[in-house]
Amino acid sequence: MKAYSYDKSFELYDRANEVVPCGLYGHLGVGRARLNPMGCYPLFSERAEGTYIWDVDGNRFIDYACAYGPNALGYQDPDVDAAAMRQREKGNCTTVVSPVMIECAEKLVETINCADWAFFAKNGGDVTTLAVMTARHATGRKKIIMMEHGYHGVYQWCQKAGTPGVLDEEICNNLYVPFNDFEAIKKMVDDHPGEIAGILSMPYDHISHYDNVLPDEDYWPKVRKLCDEKGIVLIIDDVRAGFRMDLAGSDHYFGIKADLLTLGKAIANGWNMAALVGRKEMREAVEDMNYTGSYWLSAVPLAASVAAITKMKEINAVGIMQKTGEKLTRGLKQTADANGVKLSTTGLPSLFKIILKDPDESLIPHQVWVGEMVRRGVYISHFHNMFTNTVMTDEDLQYTFDVADEAFKIVTKKYPEILI
Amino acid sequence: MKAYSYDKSFELYDRANEVVPCGLYGHLGVGRARLNPMGCYPLFSERAEGTYIWDVDGNRFIDYACAYGPNALGYQDPDVDAAAMRQREKGNCTTVVSPVMIECAEKLVETINCADWAFFAKNGGDVTTLAVMTARHATGRKKIIMMEHGYHGVYQWCQKAGTPGVLDEEICNNLYVPFNDFEAIKKMVDDHPGEIAGILSMPYDHISHYDNVLPDEDYWPKVRKLCDEKGIVLIIDDVRAGFRMDLAGSDHYFGIKADLLTLGKAIANGWNMAALVGRKEMREAVEDMNYTGSYWLSAVPLAASVAAITKMKEINAVGIMQKTGEKLTRGLKQTADANGVKLSTTGLPSLFKIILKDPDESLIPHQVWVGEMVRRGVYISHFHNMFTNTVMTDEDLQYTFDVADEAFKIVTKKYPEILI
């Protein structure tokens, strides 16, 4: 297999660097705030369809990043995009909202178990922010218990101390506990009697650069009970995991009902939308909020969302994504075994994390292995959890295993110390 | 002229109220957090095209709210939407960004006078937040001087004390001064030596419920000079006014260069996008920020923005919108004069505010007048500034004057005390 080259990507990057901070920022960044090492990844894409991306150099990739979540039904899903285009012909961002807003809210209420109502916005962070503000307003308390490794967006309140532009004052009411440690939560609640407005957490821990962590079976029921006893608002941030664990909500997957639940990413298969849903007891507090945005009720993403959720239900999208993820992680593990290396696969298979383990706990061989995969057409992240979608085929998986095999051979030759 | 009825809107509102907080929220709200009085306004629209909206009851409105800003070239502009649709066929929100991001950044840099680079996001608030965080990081200082009536989004840091869900800690570094009061700014700077990170302001004051206020001619040059002397970052929030005062930026309109300038609304004629642009001296600070979002580099809005800005330049959109606004406000004033009432028109004509003045300073006759306008097909806001676009015709204006005349007659009959 010949490794891809990215000449046109690099040319465009030089051009981007003239007019865009870091040239590329965020997950895609290769500049000062970089996550992706220069050289392994394509930097600009020409086209996306189904589960594939074609870069500007003509290379094709099976995309296990799925736009970092939104791509659940395949890029350019014909049903979702047809619904979006029908709505576009009528109107999108207009002064008076379209009735499709109601349809979309009804669809969420009938789909998400804890949802008695839905509020729409644009970023995952818009709705995690609204959730925290609502919890504070509903309880008259200030403090929020968050998980040490949680990610809830980029606004000041949810960034870590010392992050550029974030003041200590803005985060001084955050209390941090490790995920899946009920006793730590209980102690934090006991240490701050009557002060905890909410507990904010992803349904399980998707930690960058580390294995993902699922909770113990009784963890969420115990947290739920504690919240009920102490009048604490339980907020599940389902922006990333939503619609990949359980269409009824990741809280429902773990047998509980959140008070507030945030959604985004897969909610409209890539059309720009996020939602806060919640129980009827929380509605009055949400209604008091001063919270709106120019594009929040745009009709095209709402129509796309109705179509996406309808289709995800019809085809049992979660079942498909889980099954594909099981085959994928099992096959990758077998390929690793055959090459004498240890591959760790954690998280749910539809939302998985893989790490090539090094006995010295270095991530370098892992990153090299990932780089060799990407340069042969399998787009995986070296730091982020990954996603399956409903259109990945057995041929895609087989191609992935073939590439993985070759990449394992390259990396074990370079780093023989990882052989077990 | 027969006043419109909104039976289907009200039916849909009852249905919305089951699943959406307040039924409708934000600018459209008629519930607890309402701005619009129930009964005057259509609540749901079926279709939008050009400068018109058709509601679900089949009523047509000339829309002077322009989606609260985004509609600058007319709803469904054929050039902008064709560009968006061409990009949609290639890809929208994908794992690897499209080269159209570079085109859009280059377009902004060549168009906006103070822009050496561009950073893209989704909400106006995303970029005002990034601007403030960047100013703090760049200066190592905490305090931000803001205008008493400024609006910069809904996140905690830019809301007022006492707003539900907002903690005093989150806004304790905001310092407020009246707009167009250079001495107040100067005193605030002198009172906090070495503590001011930035000054954040809209280019002129668009105050809800009040006349708009333009600055004195030497105001912005004086502020600019003070910022230079004291190492303060000058942030112009051009989300609302951008592309309606001067395509090169509203700071340029007033003869200065901002350090950071925020854009949104008209930037992509309704496709969901916002941008922060700035001078080269600020780029290094922006590059340090931990700031990204799932949909921020989606290709469809970027392609729409390139097309929108290109077209706005080609047709001299600002000139058209200013001229239309001048004809409109002049005609409305003449109609008011002929009816013996005083209509105040403030702000730039492309971004204007009208208030029917009552000698007792009540806004009730104004709201009644606006209601009668809306119920005859002229959609204007009773509290917000309004906008012109490039597709309003002389016939639209004449229809507006005819409706205004009838509405003045109704309101003067009901409130004869407003006759001068």
Coordinates of N, CA and C in Angstrom, one line a residue, chain A residues 128-129 132-133 136 142-146 153-176 200, chain B residues 125 128-137 141-144 146 154-159 165-176 197 200 289-291:
Chain A
T128 N -25.1 23.8 26.9 CA -24.6 23.5 28.2 C -24.6 24.7 29.1
T129 N -24.3 25.9 28.5 CA -24.3 27.2 29.2 C -25.7 27.4 29.7
V132 N -26.5 25.2 32.8 CA -25.9 25.6 34.0 C -26.6 26.9 34.6
M133 N -26.9 27.8 33.7 CA -27.6 29.0 34.1 C -28.9 28.7 34.7
R136 N -28.7 27.1 38.1 CA -28.5 28.1 39.2 C -29.8 28.9 39.5
K142 N -25.1 28.5 43.7 CA -24.1 28.9 42.7 C -23.2 27.7 42.2
K143 N -23.0 26.7 43.0 CA -21.9 25.8 42.7 C -22.4 24.7 41.7
I144 N -21.5 24.3 40.8 CA -21.7 23.2 39.9 C -20.6 22.2 40.1
I145 N -21.0 20.9 40.3 CA -20.0 19.8 40.3 C -19.8 19.3 38.9
M146 N -18.6 19.3 38.5 CA -18.2 18.9 37.2 C -17.2 17.7 37.3
G153 N -17.6 22.6 26.1 CA -17.6 23.7 25.2 C -16.4 24.6 25.6
V154 N -16.4 25.8 25.0 CA -15.2 26.7 25.1 C -15.5 28.0 25.8
Y155 N -16.7 28.2 26.3 CA -17.0 29.5 27.0 C -16.2 29.5 28.3
Q156 N -16.1 30.7 28.9 CA -15.2 30.8 30.0 C -15.5 29.8 31.2
W157 N -16.9 29.7 31.5 CA -17.3 29.0 32.7 C -16.9 27.5 32.7
C158 N -16.7 27.0 31.5 CA -16.4 25.5 31.4 C -14.9 25.2 31.0
Q159 N -14.1 26.3 31.0 CA -12.7 26.0 30.7 C -12.0 25.9 32.1
K160 N -10.7 25.4 31.9 CA -9.9 25.1 33.1 C -9.2 26.4 33.6
A161 N -8.9 26.4 34.9 CA -8.1 27.5 35.4 C -6.8 27.7 34.6
G162 N -6.4 28.9 34.4 CA -5.1 29.1 33.7 C -5.2 29.1 32.2
T163 N -6.4 28.8 31.6 CA -6.6 28.8 30.2 C -6.6 30.2 29.7
P164 N -5.9 30.5 28.6 CA -5.8 31.9 28.1 C -7.2 32.6 28.0
G165 N -7.3 33.8 28.6 CA -8.6 34.5 28.5 C -9.6 34.2 29.6
V166 N -9.3 33.2 30.4 CA -10.3 32.8 31.4 C -9.9 33.3 32.8
L167 N -10.8 34.0 33.5 CA -10.5 34.6 34.8 C -10.9 33.6 35.9
D168 N -10.1 33.6 36.9 CA -10.5 32.7 38.1 C -11.9 33.0 38.6
E169 N -12.3 34.3 38.5 CA -13.6 34.6 39.0 C -14.7 33.9 38.2
E170 N -14.5 33.6 37.0 CA -15.5 33.0 36.1 C -15.7 31.5 36.4
I171 N -14.7 30.9 37.0 CA -14.8 29.4 37.3 C -14.7 29.1 38.7
C172 N -14.8 30.1 39.6 CA -14.6 29.8 41.0 C -15.7 29.1 41.7
N173 N -16.8 28.9 40.9 CA -17.9 28.1 41.5 C -18.0 26.7 40.9
N174 N -17.0 26.3 40.2 CA -16.9 24.9 39.7 C -16.2 24.1 40.7
L175 N -16.8 22.9 41.0 CA -16.1 21.9 41.9 C -15.9 20.7 41.0
Y176 N -14.7 20.1 41.1 CA -14.3 19.0 40.2 C -14.2 17.7 41.0
L200 N -23.0 18.4 36.5 CA -22.9 18.4 35.0 C -21.9 17.3 34.6
Chain B
G125 N -22.4 36.0 19.6 CA -21.8 35.9 21.0 C -20.6 35.0 21.0
T128 N -17.9 37.8 20.1 CA -17.7 38.8 21.1 C -17.0 38.2 22.3
T129 N -17.4 36.9 22.7 CA -16.7 36.2 23.8 C -15.2 36.0 23.5
L130 N -15.0 35.6 22.3 CA -13.6 35.4 21.9 C -12.8 36.7 21.9
A131 N -13.4 37.7 21.5 CA -12.8 39.1 21.5 C -12.4 39.5 22.9
V132 N -13.3 39.3 23.8 CA -13.0 39.7 25.2 C -12.0 38.9 25.8
M133 N -12.0 37.6 25.6 CA -11.0 36.6 26.1 C -9.6 37.0 25.5
T134 N -9.6 37.3 24.3 CA -8.4 37.6 23.6 C -7.8 38.9 24.1
A135 N -8.7 39.9 24.4 CA -8.2 41.2 24.9 C -7.5 41.0 26.3
R136 N -8.2 40.1 27.1 CA -7.6 39.8 28.4 C -6.3 39.1 28.3
H137 N -6.2 38.1 27.4 CA -5.0 37.4 27.3 C -3.9 38.3 26.7
R141 N -4.7 41.8 31.5 CA -5.5 42.6 32.4 C -6.9 42.0 32.4
K142 N -7.7 42.4 33.4 CA -9.0 41.8 33.6 C -10.2 42.6 33.1
K143 N -10.2 43.9 33.3 CA -11.4 44.7 33.2 C -11.7 45.1 31.8
I144 N -13.0 45.1 31.5 CA -13.5 45.5 30.2 C -14.5 46.7 30.4
M146 N -17.6 48.6 29.0 CA -18.7 48.4 28.1 C -19.7 49.5 28.2
V154 N -25.8 36.6 24.8 CA -26.5 36.1 26.0 C -25.6 35.3 27.0
Y155 N -24.3 35.2 26.7 CA -23.5 34.4 27.7 C -23.4 35.2 28.9
Q156 N -23.0 34.6 30.0 CA -23.0 35.2 31.3 C -22.3 36.5 31.3
W157 N -21.1 36.6 30.8 CA -20.2 37.7 31.0 C -20.8 39.0 30.4
C158 N -21.7 38.9 29.4 CA -22.2 40.1 28.8 C -23.7 40.4 29.2
Q159 N -24.2 39.7 30.2 CA -25.5 40.0 30.7 C -25.4 41.0 31.9
G165 N -29.7 33.4 36.3 CA -28.6 32.5 36.0 C -27.2 33.1 35.9
V166 N -27.1 34.4 36.1 CA -25.9 35.1 36.0 C -25.3 35.4 37.4
L167 N -24.1 35.0 37.6 CA -23.5 35.3 39.0 C -22.7 36.6 38.9
D168 N -22.7 37.3 40.1 CA -22.0 38.6 40.2 C -20.5 38.3 39.8
E169 N -20.0 37.2 40.2 CA -18.6 36.9 40.0 C -18.3 36.9 38.5
E170 N -19.3 36.6 37.7 CA -19.0 36.4 36.2 C -19.0 37.8 35.5
I171 N -19.5 38.8 36.2 CA -19.5 40.1 35.5 C -18.8 41.2 36.3
C172 N -18.1 40.8 37.4 CA -17.5 41.8 38.3 C -16.4 42.5 37.7
N173 N -15.9 42.1 36.5 CA -14.8 42.9 35.8 C -15.3 43.7 34.7
N174 N -16.6 43.9 34.6 CA -17.2 44.8 33.6 C -17.4 46.2 34.2
L175 N -17.0 47.2 33.5 CA -17.2 48.6 33.9 C -18.1 49.2 32.9
Y176 N -19.1 49.9 33.3 CA -20.1 50.5 32.4 C -20.0 52.0 32.3
A197 N -8.4 45.9 30.1 CA -7.9 45.1 29.0 C -8.5 45.6 27.6
L200 N -15.3 47.6 24.7 CA -16.2 46.9 23.8 C -17.4 47.7 23.6
M289 N -5.7 30.8 22.0 CA -7.0 30.5 22.6 C -7.4 29.1 22.4
N290 N -8.1 28.5 23.4 CA -8.7 27.2 23.3 C -10.1 27.4 22.9
Y291 N -10.4 27.5 21.6 CA -11.7 28.0 21.2 C -12.0 27.3 19.8

